[in-house]
mmCIF file of C-alpha atoms and ligand atoms in Angstrom:
data_model
loop_
_atom_site.group_PDB
_atom_site.id
_atom_site.type_symbol
_atom_site.label_atom_id
_atom_site.label_comp_id
_atom_site.label_asym_id
_atom_site.label_seq_id
_atom_site.Cartn_x
_atom_site.Cartn_y
_atom_site.Cartn_z
ATOM 1 C CA MET D 1 13.853 -27.107 1.380
ATOM 2 C CA LYS D 2 14.101 -25.736 -2.153
ATOM 3 C CA LEU D 3 11.921 -23.498 -4.301
ATOM 4 C CA SER D 4 10.711 -25.809 -7.033
ATOM 5 C CA ASP D 5 7.642 -24.430 -8.847
ATOM 6 C CA CYS D 6 6.107 -21.085 -9.718
ATOM 7 C CA THR D 7 2.750 -20.212 -11.279
ATOM 8 C CA THR D 8 1.580 -16.691 -12.093
ATOM 9 C CA PHE D 9 -1.959 -15.408 -12.612
ATOM 10 C CA LYS D 10 -3.368 -12.116 -13.829
ATOM 11 C CA ILE D 11 -6.652 -11.397 -12.118
ATOM 12 C CA SER D 12 -9.284 -8.688 -12.093
ATOM 13 C CA VAL D 13 -11.671 -8.430 -9.150
ATOM 14 C CA PRO D 14 -14.913 -6.379 -9.318
ATOM 15 C CA ASN D 15 -14.802 -2.966 -7.586
ATOM 16 C CA ARG D 16 -17.377 -1.650 -5.100
ATOM 17 C CA ARG D 17 -17.095 1.695 -6.886
ATOM 18 C CA HIS D 18 -14.572 3.213 -9.267
ATOM 19 C CA HIS D 19 -11.603 4.197 -7.044
ATOM 20 C CA THR D 20 -9.315 6.904 -8.366
ATOM 21 C CA TRP D 21 -6.447 9.210 -7.455
ATOM 22 C CA ALA D 22 -4.690 12.040 -9.256
ATOM 23 C CA SER D 23 -2.331 9.757 -11.183
ATOM 24 C CA LYS D 24 -4.872 6.962 -11.751
ATOM 25 C CA MET D 25 -8.160 8.281 -13.053
ATOM 26 C CA SER D 26 -9.249 5.803 -15.727
ATOM 27 C CA THR D 27 -8.001 2.254 -15.076
ATOM 28 C CA PRO D 28 -9.926 0.291 -12.427
ATOM 29 C CA ILE D 29 -8.251 -1.020 -9.276
ATOM 30 C CA GLY D 30 -8.003 -4.761 -8.702
ATOM 31 C CA HIS D 31 -6.138 -5.785 -11.872
ATOM 32 C CA HIS D 32 -3.265 -7.515 -10.091
ATOM 33 C CA ALA D 33 -0.662 -10.221 -10.597
ATOM 34 C CA VAL D 34 -0.743 -13.186 -8.207
ATOM 35 C CA VAL D 35 2.070 -15.691 -7.763
ATOM 36 C CA ARG D 36 1.984 -19.184 -6.274
ATOM 37 C CA LEU D 37 5.345 -20.662 -5.229
ATOM 38 C CA GLU D 38 5.892 -24.232 -4.158
ATOM 39 C CA THR D 39 8.806 -26.040 -2.520
ATOM 40 C CA ASN D 40 10.106 -29.535 -3.200
ATOM 41 C CA ASP D 41 8.417 -30.708 0.020
ATOM 42 C CA GLY D 42 5.040 -29.306 -1.006
ATOM 43 C CA ILE D 43 4.791 -26.032 0.960
ATOM 44 C CA VAL D 44 2.874 -23.370 -0.975
ATOM 45 C CA GLY D 45 3.303 -19.596 -0.614
ATOM 46 C CA TRP D 46 1.304 -16.774 -2.209
ATOM 47 C CA GLY D 47 2.232 -13.281 -3.369
ATOM 48 C CA GLU D 48 0.343 -10.409 -4.982
ATOM 49 C CA SER D 49 1.414 -7.391 -6.985
ATOM 50 C CA PRO D 50 -0.937 -4.456 -7.612
ATOM 51 C CA ALA D 51 1.398 -3.039 -10.260
ATOM 52 C CA GLY D 52 0.247 -0.014 -12.229
ATOM 53 C CA GLU D 53 1.588 1.563 -15.378
ATOM 54 C CA THR D 54 1.012 5.095 -14.058
ATOM 55 C CA TRP D 55 2.677 4.368 -10.712
ATOM 56 C CA GLY D 56 6.341 5.361 -10.690
ATOM 57 C CA GLY D 57 8.731 7.696 -8.975
ATOM 58 C CA SER D 58 8.907 11.457 -9.194
ATOM 59 C CA ASP D 59 10.293 12.801 -12.472
ATOM 60 C CA MET D 60 10.339 9.351 -14.118
ATOM 61 C CA ARG D 61 12.909 8.058 -11.624
ATOM 62 C CA TYR D 62 11.148 4.715 -11.360
ATOM 63 C CA TYR D 63 9.021 3.145 -14.051
ATOM 64 C CA GLY D 64 5.466 1.886 -13.985
ATOM 65 C CA GLU D 65 4.932 -1.869 -13.940
ATOM 66 C CA THR D 66 1.833 -3.843 -14.916
ATOM 67 C CA PRO D 67 0.521 -7.289 -13.991
ATOM 68 C CA GLU D 68 1.783 -8.356 -17.437
ATOM 69 C CA THR D 69 5.349 -7.088 -16.857
ATOM 70 C CA VAL D 70 5.315 -8.624 -13.362
ATOM 71 C CA CYS D 71 4.382 -12.055 -14.764
ATOM 72 C CA HIS D 72 6.985 -11.726 -17.534
ATOM 73 C CA MET D 73 9.776 -10.724 -15.128
ATOM 74 C CA ILE D 74 8.911 -13.528 -12.718
ATOM 75 C CA ASN D 75 8.499 -16.271 -15.313
ATOM 76 C CA ASP D 76 11.354 -15.356 -17.640
ATOM 77 C CA HIS D 77 13.975 -13.849 -15.315
ATOM 78 C CA LEU D 78 13.392 -13.838 -11.558
ATOM 79 C CA PHE D 79 12.091 -17.314 -10.795
ATOM 80 C CA PRO D 80 14.644 -19.060 -13.048
ATOM 81 C CA ALA D 81 17.343 -17.209 -11.057
ATOM 82 C CA ILE D 82 16.090 -18.383 -7.637
ATOM 83 C CA LYS D 83 14.706 -21.826 -8.500
ATOM 84 C CA GLY D 84 16.373 -24.464 -6.330
ATOM 85 C CA MET D 85 17.367 -21.966 -3.622
ATOM 86 C CA ASP D 86 16.432 -22.329 0.053
ATOM 87 C CA PRO D 87 13.524 -19.928 0.786
ATOM 88 C CA VAL D 88 14.876 -19.179 4.259
ATOM 89 C CA GLN D 89 17.907 -17.415 2.766
ATOM 90 C CA ILE D 90 16.002 -14.203 2.080
ATOM 91 C CA SER D 91 19.015 -11.901 1.786
ATOM 92 C CA THR D 92 20.799 -14.092 -0.761
ATOM 93 C CA LEU D 93 17.526 -14.508 -2.680
ATOM 94 C CA HIS D 94 17.167 -10.741 -3.010
ATOM 95 C CA ASN D 95 20.807 -10.416 -3.983
ATOM 96 C CA ARG D 96 20.257 -12.970 -6.761
ATOM 97 C CA MET D 97 17.089 -11.259 -7.995
ATOM 98 C CA ASP D 98 18.828 -7.862 -8.039
ATOM 99 C CA LYS D 99 21.686 -9.349 -10.082
ATOM 100 C CA VAL D 100 19.412 -10.606 -12.855
ATOM 101 C CA VAL D 101 16.862 -7.745 -12.987
ATOM 102 C CA LYS D 102 17.507 -4.109 -12.248
ATOM 103 C CA GLY D 103 14.526 -2.410 -10.587
ATOM 104 C CA ASN D 104 11.047 -3.901 -11.115
ATOM 105 C CA PRO D 105 10.277 -3.911 -7.386
ATOM 106 C CA TYR D 106 6.626 -4.879 -7.874
ATOM 107 C CA ALA D 107 7.666 -8.166 -9.505
ATOM 108 C CA LYS D 108 10.251 -8.872 -6.792
ATOM 109 C CA ALA D 109 7.731 -7.997 -4.065
ATOM 110 C CA ALA D 110 5.268 -10.661 -5.238
ATOM 111 C CA LEU D 111 7.988 -13.324 -4.982
ATOM 112 C CA ASP D 112 9.319 -11.980 -1.664
ATOM 113 C CA MET D 113 5.818 -12.149 -0.155
ATOM 114 C CA ALA D 114 5.335 -15.750 -1.307
ATOM 115 C CA ILE D 115 8.784 -16.682 0.029
ATOM 116 C CA TYR D 116 7.953 -15.215 3.465
ATOM 117 C CA ASP D 117 4.646 -17.107 3.407
ATOM 118 C CA ILE D 118 6.586 -20.346 2.781
ATOM 119 C CA MET D 119 9.195 -19.512 5.440
ATOM 120 C CA GLY D 120 6.481 -18.875 8.013
ATOM 121 C CA LYS D 121 4.627 -22.087 7.159
ATOM 122 C CA ALA D 122 7.874 -24.103 7.291
ATOM 123 C CA LEU D 123 8.810 -22.662 10.692
ATOM 124 C CA ASP D 124 5.193 -22.494 11.953
ATOM 125 C CA ARG D 125 5.515 -18.775 12.726
ATOM 126 C CA PRO D 126 3.584 -15.735 11.459
ATOM 127 C CA VAL D 127 5.457 -13.536 8.979
ATOM 128 C CA CYS D 128 5.603 -10.629 11.464
ATOM 129 C CA ASP D 129 7.772 -12.815 13.733
ATOM 130 C CA LEU D 130 10.214 -13.326 10.861
ATOM 131 C CA LEU D 131 10.461 -9.530 10.583
ATOM 132 C CA GLY D 132 11.401 -9.182 14.238
ATOM 133 C CA GLY D 133 8.185 -9.594 16.203
ATOM 134 C CA ASP D 134 4.891 -7.799 16.689
ATOM 135 C CA PHE D 135 4.485 -4.305 18.097
ATOM 136 C CA ARG D 136 0.738 -4.448 17.409
ATOM 137 C CA ASP D 137 -1.865 -6.850 16.046
ATOM 138 C CA GLY D 138 -3.338 -4.601 13.354
ATOM 139 C CA ILE D 139 -3.343 -1.181 11.714
ATOM 140 C CA GLU D 140 -5.750 1.736 12.116
ATOM 141 C CA VAL D 141 -7.755 2.053 8.917
ATOM 142 C CA ALA D 142 -7.826 5.326 7.028
ATOM 143 C CA HIS D 143 -10.831 5.033 4.725
ATOM 144 C CA SER D 144 -9.852 6.386 1.308
ATOM 145 C CA LEU D 145 -12.212 8.655 -0.588
ATOM 146 C CA GLY D 146 -11.157 8.509 -4.209
ATOM 147 C CA ILE D 147 -11.500 11.617 -6.313
ATOM 148 C CA MET D 148 -15.285 12.050 -6.435
ATOM 149 C CA PRO D 149 -17.705 14.970 -6.173
ATOM 150 C CA VAL D 150 -17.717 16.467 -2.654
ATOM 151 C CA ASP D 151 -21.324 15.414 -1.942
ATOM 152 C CA LYS D 152 -20.550 11.813 -2.778
ATOM 153 C CA CYS D 153 -17.412 11.935 -0.565
ATOM 154 C CA ILE D 154 -19.408 13.262 2.383
ATOM 155 C CA GLU D 155 -22.119 10.641 1.935
ATOM 156 C CA GLU D 156 -19.541 7.826 1.876
ATOM 157 C CA ALA D 157 -17.489 9.250 4.756
ATOM 158 C CA LYS D 158 -20.590 9.392 6.988
ATOM 159 C CA ILE D 159 -21.287 5.698 6.439
ATOM 160 C CA ALA D 160 -17.619 4.738 6.934
ATOM 161 C CA VAL D 161 -17.510 6.650 10.226
ATOM 162 C CA ASP D 162 -20.803 5.081 11.361
ATOM 163 C CA GLU D 163 -19.244 1.694 10.643
ATOM 164 C CA GLY D 164 -16.291 2.508 12.894
ATOM 165 C CA VAL D 165 -13.601 4.255 10.872
ATOM 166 C CA LEU D 166 -11.653 6.881 12.836
ATOM 167 C CA THR D 167 -9.638 8.400 9.977
ATOM 168 C CA ILE D 168 -10.579 9.586 6.495
ATOM 169 C CA LYS D 169 -8.047 9.940 3.698
ATOM 170 C CA CYS D 170 -8.932 12.400 0.951
ATOM 171 C CA LYS D 171 -7.489 11.866 -2.489
ATOM 172 C CA THR D 172 -6.797 15.346 -3.854
ATOM 173 C CA GLY D 173 -4.485 17.173 -6.253
ATOM 174 C CA LEU D 174 -6.628 17.912 -9.299
ATOM 175 C CA ASP D 175 -8.842 20.798 -8.160
ATOM 176 C CA ALA D 176 -7.582 23.140 -5.441
ATOM 177 C CA ASN D 177 -10.966 24.652 -4.531
ATOM 178 C CA ARG D 178 -12.694 21.283 -4.361
ATOM 179 C CA ASP D 179 -9.905 19.927 -2.149
ATOM 180 C CA VAL D 180 -10.324 22.711 0.420
ATOM 181 C CA GLU D 181 -14.118 22.493 0.290
ATOM 182 C CA LEU D 182 -13.980 18.743 0.879
ATOM 183 C CA VAL D 183 -11.922 19.082 4.063
ATOM 184 C CA ARG D 184 -14.130 21.942 5.296
ATOM 185 C CA ARG D 185 -17.317 19.896 4.813
ATOM 186 C CA LEU D 186 -15.849 16.723 6.310
ATOM 187 C CA ARG D 187 -14.933 18.652 9.426
ATOM 188 C CA GLU D 188 -18.377 20.275 9.625
ATOM 189 C CA GLU D 189 -20.676 17.455 8.579
ATOM 190 C CA VAL D 190 -18.992 14.186 9.473
ATOM 191 C CA SER D 191 -17.433 14.552 12.906
ATOM 192 C CA GLU D 192 -15.216 16.895 14.844
ATOM 193 C CA THR D 193 -13.210 13.987 16.118
ATOM 194 C CA ILE D 194 -12.314 12.101 12.937
ATOM 195 C CA LYS D 195 -8.764 12.473 11.750
ATOM 196 C CA ILE D 196 -8.343 13.734 8.198
ATOM 197 C CA ARG D 197 -5.335 13.121 5.997
ATOM 198 C CA VAL D 198 -4.900 14.313 2.407
ATOM 199 C CA ASP D 199 -2.928 12.842 -0.506
ATOM 200 C CA GLY D 200 -2.343 14.930 -3.629
ATOM 201 C CA ASN D 201 -0.465 12.173 -5.508
ATOM 202 C CA GLU D 202 1.829 14.853 -7.048
ATOM 203 C CA GLY D 203 -1.204 16.556 -8.561
ATOM 204 C CA TYR D 204 -0.587 20.220 -7.724
ATOM 205 C CA SER D 205 1.203 22.202 -10.358
ATOM 206 C CA SER D 206 3.373 24.479 -8.227
ATOM 207 C CA VAL D 207 4.793 25.044 -4.764
ATOM 208 C CA SER D 208 2.538 28.064 -4.292
ATOM 209 C CA GLU D 209 -0.608 26.118 -5.184
ATOM 210 C CA ALA D 210 0.347 23.254 -2.828
ATOM 211 C CA VAL D 211 1.067 25.721 -0.025
ATOM 212 C CA ARG D 212 -2.191 27.654 -0.578
ATOM 213 C CA VAL D 213 -4.368 24.523 -0.558
ATOM 214 C CA THR D 214 -2.645 22.959 2.443
ATOM 215 C CA LYS D 215 -2.748 26.116 4.554
ATOM 216 C CA ALA D 216 -6.465 26.471 3.822
ATOM 217 C CA GLN D 217 -7.053 22.803 4.753
ATOM 218 C CA GLU D 218 -5.066 23.299 7.969
ATOM 219 C CA GLU D 219 -7.801 25.700 9.143
ATOM 220 C CA TYR D 220 -10.071 22.662 9.472
ATOM 221 C CA GLY D 221 -7.498 20.343 11.015
ATOM 222 C CA ILE D 222 -5.527 17.841 8.959
ATOM 223 C CA MET D 223 -3.114 15.288 10.401
ATOM 224 C CA PHE D 224 -0.594 15.618 7.585
ATOM 225 C CA CYS D 225 -0.274 16.204 3.887
ATOM 226 C CA GLU D 226 0.993 13.479 1.543
ATOM 227 C CA GLN D 227 2.995 14.096 -1.627
ATOM 228 C CA PRO D 228 1.172 17.251 -2.785
ATOM 229 C CA LEU D 229 3.505 17.669 -5.733
ATOM 230 C CA MET D 230 6.402 16.060 -7.544
ATOM 231 C CA GLY D 231 9.991 15.901 -6.366
ATOM 232 C CA ALA D 232 11.848 15.989 -3.056
ATOM 233 C CA ARG D 233 13.200 19.514 -3.508
ATOM 234 C CA ASP D 234 9.736 20.975 -4.110
ATOM 235 C CA LEU D 235 8.373 18.976 -1.168
ATOM 236 C CA ALA D 236 11.022 20.695 0.949
ATOM 237 C CA ARG D 237 9.884 24.106 -0.323
ATOM 238 C CA VAL D 238 6.294 23.275 0.645
ATOM 239 C CA ALA D 239 7.345 21.832 4.018
ATOM 240 C CA ASP D 240 9.080 25.082 4.815
ATOM 241 C CA ARG D 241 5.854 27.063 4.417
ATOM 242 C CA ILE D 242 3.161 24.872 6.016
ATOM 243 C CA ASP D 243 2.558 23.724 9.590
ATOM 244 C CA SER D 244 1.489 20.123 8.983
ATOM 245 C CA PRO D 245 3.996 17.324 8.479
ATOM 246 C CA ILE D 246 4.599 16.092 4.925
ATOM 247 C CA MET D 247 4.527 12.422 3.989
ATOM 248 C CA ALA D 248 6.568 11.306 0.982
ATOM 249 C CA ASP D 249 5.216 8.430 -1.119
ATOM 250 C CA GLU D 250 6.077 8.823 -4.814
ATOM 251 C CA SER D 251 9.361 10.463 -3.707
ATOM 252 C CA ALA D 252 10.312 7.573 -1.409
ATOM 253 C CA TRP D 253 11.134 4.349 -3.256
ATOM 254 C CA THR D 254 14.638 3.530 -2.027
ATOM 255 C CA MET D 255 16.917 3.966 0.976
ATOM 256 C CA GLN D 256 18.755 6.661 -1.003
ATOM 257 C CA ASP D 257 15.460 8.541 -1.490
ATOM 258 C CA ILE D 258 14.813 8.504 2.263
ATOM 259 C CA ILE D 259 18.311 9.814 2.993
ATOM 260 C CA GLU D 260 17.773 12.564 0.408
ATOM 261 C CA LEU D 261 14.361 13.529 1.860
ATOM 262 C CA ASP D 262 15.877 13.791 5.311
ATOM 263 C CA GLY D 263 18.795 15.869 4.068
ATOM 264 C CA LEU D 264 16.418 18.325 2.411
ATOM 265 C CA ASN D 265 14.000 18.445 5.394
ATOM 266 C CA ALA D 266 11.377 17.494 2.822
ATOM 267 C CA ALA D 267 9.305 14.972 4.831
ATOM 268 C CA GLN D 268 8.732 13.843 8.378
ATOM 269 C CA TYR D 269 6.692 10.809 7.324
ATOM 270 C CA ILE D 270 7.242 8.070 4.747
ATOM 271 C CA SER D 271 4.576 5.906 3.159
ATOM 272 C CA CYS D 272 6.073 2.431 3.492
ATOM 273 C CA TYR D 273 4.611 -0.788 2.147
ATOM 274 C CA VAL D 274 5.604 -4.145 0.776
ATOM 275 C CA THR D 275 5.564 -3.537 -2.970
ATOM 276 C CA LYS D 276 7.346 -0.228 -3.581
ATOM 277 C CA PRO D 277 10.681 -1.264 -1.985
ATOM 278 C CA GLY D 278 10.531 -4.737 -3.647
ATOM 279 C CA GLY D 279 9.195 -6.844 -0.776
ATOM 280 C CA LEU D 280 8.951 -7.261 2.971
ATOM 281 C CA TYR D 281 12.712 -7.639 3.382
ATOM 282 C CA ARG D 282 13.520 -4.256 1.844
ATOM 283 C CA ALA D 283 10.443 -2.559 3.348
ATOM 284 C CA LYS D 284 11.649 -3.478 6.839
ATOM 285 C CA GLN D 285 15.093 -2.064 6.052
ATOM 286 C CA GLN D 286 13.586 1.179 4.742
ATOM 287 C CA ALA D 287 11.275 1.627 7.711
ATOM 288 C CA ASP D 288 14.177 1.045 10.102
ATOM 289 C CA LEU D 289 16.229 3.652 8.246
ATOM 290 C CA ALA D 290 13.288 6.065 8.464
ATOM 291 C CA GLY D 291 13.040 5.301 12.187
ATOM 292 C CA ALA D 292 16.712 6.064 12.685
ATOM 293 C CA LEU D 293 16.036 9.443 11.036
ATOM 294 C CA HIS D 294 13.102 9.952 13.442
ATOM 295 C CA MET D 295 10.488 9.546 10.735
ATOM 296 C CA SER D 296 7.206 7.691 11.238
ATOM 297 C CA VAL D 297 5.565 5.629 8.523
ATOM 298 C CA ASP D 298 2.114 4.549 7.449
ATOM 299 C CA ILE D 299 1.409 1.287 5.645
ATOM 300 C CA GLY D 300 0.322 2.510 2.247
ATOM 301 C CA GLY D 301 -0.248 0.416 -0.833
ATOM 302 C CA SER D 302 -2.457 0.215 -3.877
ATOM 303 C CA ILE D 303 -5.694 -1.282 -2.497
ATOM 304 C CA GLU D 304 -4.386 -4.820 -2.224
ATOM 305 C CA LEU D 305 -6.528 -7.933 -2.142
ATOM 306 C CA GLY D 306 -6.240 -10.299 0.809
ATOM 307 C CA ILE D 307 -2.788 -11.666 -0.062
ATOM 308 C CA GLY D 308 -1.019 -8.310 -0.353
ATOM 309 C CA ASN D 309 -3.082 -6.822 2.461
ATOM 310 C CA ALA D 310 -2.005 -9.642 4.803
ATOM 311 C CA ALA D 311 1.638 -8.997 3.890
ATOM 312 C CA ASN D 312 1.216 -5.275 4.594
ATOM 313 C CA LEU D 313 -0.455 -6.002 7.943
ATOM 314 C CA HIS D 314 2.389 -8.302 9.000
ATOM 315 C CA LEU D 315 4.846 -5.575 7.973
ATOM 316 C CA GLY D 316 2.921 -2.919 9.883
ATOM 317 C CA SER D 317 2.744 -5.150 12.942
ATOM 318 C CA ALA D 318 6.527 -5.544 12.972
ATOM 319 C CA LEU D 319 7.539 -1.881 12.502
ATOM 320 C CA PRO D 320 7.935 0.147 15.712
ATOM 321 C CA ASN D 321 7.376 3.388 13.766
ATOM 322 C CA ALA D 322 4.260 2.309 11.763
ATOM 323 C CA ILE D 323 2.008 4.446 13.924
ATOM 324 C CA LEU D 324 -0.035 6.363 11.333
ATOM 325 C CA PRO D 325 -3.568 5.446 10.151
ATOM 326 C CA SER D 326 -3.211 3.661 6.821
ATOM 327 C CA VAL D 327 -5.225 2.704 3.760
ATOM 328 C CA CYS D 328 -5.140 -1.000 4.576
ATOM 329 C CA PRO D 329 -8.404 -2.383 3.195
ATOM 330 C CA VAL D 330 -10.795 -4.461 5.258
ATOM 331 C CA THR D 331 -10.500 -7.687 3.262
ATOM 332 C CA LYS D 332 -13.968 -9.222 2.868
ATOM 333 C CA PRO D 333 -14.808 -12.021 0.432
ATOM 334 C CA LYS D 334 -18.344 -12.100 -0.987
ATOM 335 C CA GLY D 335 -20.880 -13.350 1.550
ATOM 336 C CA CYS D 336 -18.690 -12.755 4.619
ATOM 337 C CA LYS D 337 -19.639 -10.530 7.552
ATOM 338 C CA GLY D 338 -18.047 -7.114 7.973
ATOM 339 C CA PRO D 339 -18.521 -3.464 7.071
ATOM 340 C CA GLU D 340 -20.242 -2.549 3.804
ATOM 341 C CA ILE D 341 -18.270 0.635 3.082
ATOM 342 C CA ALA D 342 -15.532 1.208 5.698
ATOM 343 C CA GLY D 343 -12.261 0.027 4.180
ATOM 344 C CA ILE D 344 -14.175 -1.865 1.469
ATOM 345 C CA TYR D 345 -13.120 -1.338 -2.151
ATOM 346 C CA TYR D 346 -13.960 -4.705 -3.733
ATOM 347 C CA LEU D 347 -17.087 -6.854 -4.022
ATOM 348 C CA ASP D 348 -15.133 -10.056 -3.468
ATOM 349 C CA ASP D 349 -11.636 -11.346 -2.685
ATOM 350 C CA VAL D 350 -9.339 -14.254 -3.486
ATOM 351 C CA VAL D 351 -8.853 -15.323 0.148
ATOM 352 C CA SER D 352 -11.399 -17.514 1.978
ATOM 353 C CA GLU D 353 -11.962 -15.509 5.152
ATOM 354 C CA ALA D 354 -12.647 -11.885 6.037
ATOM 355 C CA PHE D 355 -10.137 -9.956 8.151
ATOM 356 C CA ASP D 356 -11.413 -8.675 11.505
ATOM 357 C CA PHE D 357 -12.244 -4.966 11.764
ATOM 358 C CA VAL D 358 -12.317 -3.922 15.424
ATOM 359 C CA GLY D 359 -12.174 -0.460 16.997
ATOM 360 C CA GLY D 360 -11.309 1.207 13.681
ATOM 361 C CA ARG D 361 -8.419 -1.204 13.070
ATOM 362 C CA VAL D 362 -8.001 -4.080 10.642
ATOM 363 C CA LEU D 363 -6.289 -7.018 12.318
ATOM 364 C CA ARG D 364 -3.618 -9.132 10.684
ATOM 365 C CA PRO D 365 -4.676 -12.699 9.979
ATOM 366 C CA LYS D 366 -3.474 -15.180 12.570
ATOM 367 C CA GLY D 367 -1.598 -18.389 11.860
ATOM 368 C CA ALA D 368 1.630 -19.430 10.212
ATOM 369 C CA GLY D 369 3.041 -17.531 7.221
ATOM 370 C CA LEU D 370 0.722 -14.785 5.966
ATOM 371 C CA GLY D 371 -2.134 -16.516 7.836
ATOM 372 C CA ILE D 372 -4.416 -16.680 4.805
ATOM 373 C CA GLU D 373 -6.090 -19.409 2.797
ATOM 374 C CA VAL D 374 -6.236 -18.582 -0.913
ATOM 375 C CA ASP D 375 -9.396 -19.707 -2.718
ATOM 376 C CA ILE D 376 -8.118 -21.225 -5.957
ATOM 377 C CA GLN D 377 -11.658 -21.214 -7.414
ATOM 378 C CA LYS D 378 -11.756 -17.441 -7.003
ATOM 379 C CA ILE D 379 -8.341 -17.117 -8.643
ATOM 380 C CA LYS D 380 -9.707 -19.084 -11.597
ATOM 381 C CA GLU D 381 -12.984 -17.115 -11.652
ATOM 382 C CA TYR D 382 -11.193 -13.769 -11.801
ATOM 383 C CA SER D 383 -8.271 -14.805 -14.040
ATOM 384 C CA LEU D 384 -7.841 -12.817 -17.212
HETATM 385 MG MG1 MG C 401 0.128 8.001 -1.575
#
């Protein structure tokens, strides 16, 4: 079996509402790169990359990518380097990709995902089995409230909870008073039992501001606080002065970052997902390293469509330490049954079937590979 053909697409899928966070306030979600790989014996695998130009590491350590750079890297550098290789040899494939392109994990992740999809289809096994087996069959959904007025957040959170969500994630970081008020009102008006997590996306301007906001939010009960500000050393200064655990996301791109975070006592949790480390292969390695350092992970991401979401759900199923509620969307193509608001960010999808949402959890698709059927008509409809 050899990798023989590669096609890339740039797509844009309509949003349910404008979804924002502190480092992404203007560009809409859903502008993603999609890759279709094929082998010489006709097996097809799919990958997706929700690359964003404003999404990089702390202090410019890692650069933003876009669907355009992802397609360029794949077409002009990465695929030519792996064409003709056996898709089962995942370690050598990554080694080859890393030799021809430094960095650019979002481009490598799209190929890695498609390669795992092919491997699974060739072996008739789900991708989670190729990562070591399944610890669970889905991930608890944290419904993400983008940065919106507090009233609008409360209104949406009430519907999401009525539809079965058990955890709310608040995007914060731009307005300290609003961020405290939001958590206070969620606790009072939505439910005493919902779990609340907050994500500042590096938005706070100082250690003292991050500490003040988080301590005030702790009065109303938060599970943990994600990346309130930039840089591992400042995260450590915040961690020292608050009670809740800190999750690193923008500060955790590589194995070296995780070792540094641990050394500084900067984070107890890591946001781990397929794209940021450069694919499922590296994500599994990073999560295992985090586990060895007694850190738990969530399955984060960038509001993937069905292809990337399936990959994240297979990853989350296979990680013993992926125990935290995560912003895995509830994939639901137009016209399919499912929630209207809970875990829903798009009005349509590029896969044919909705993912099951049961007991506050989104279940990974069953079947070989990623377990999804991609609707090529939808890819064409939403191509840019
Ligand atoms: Mg985050």
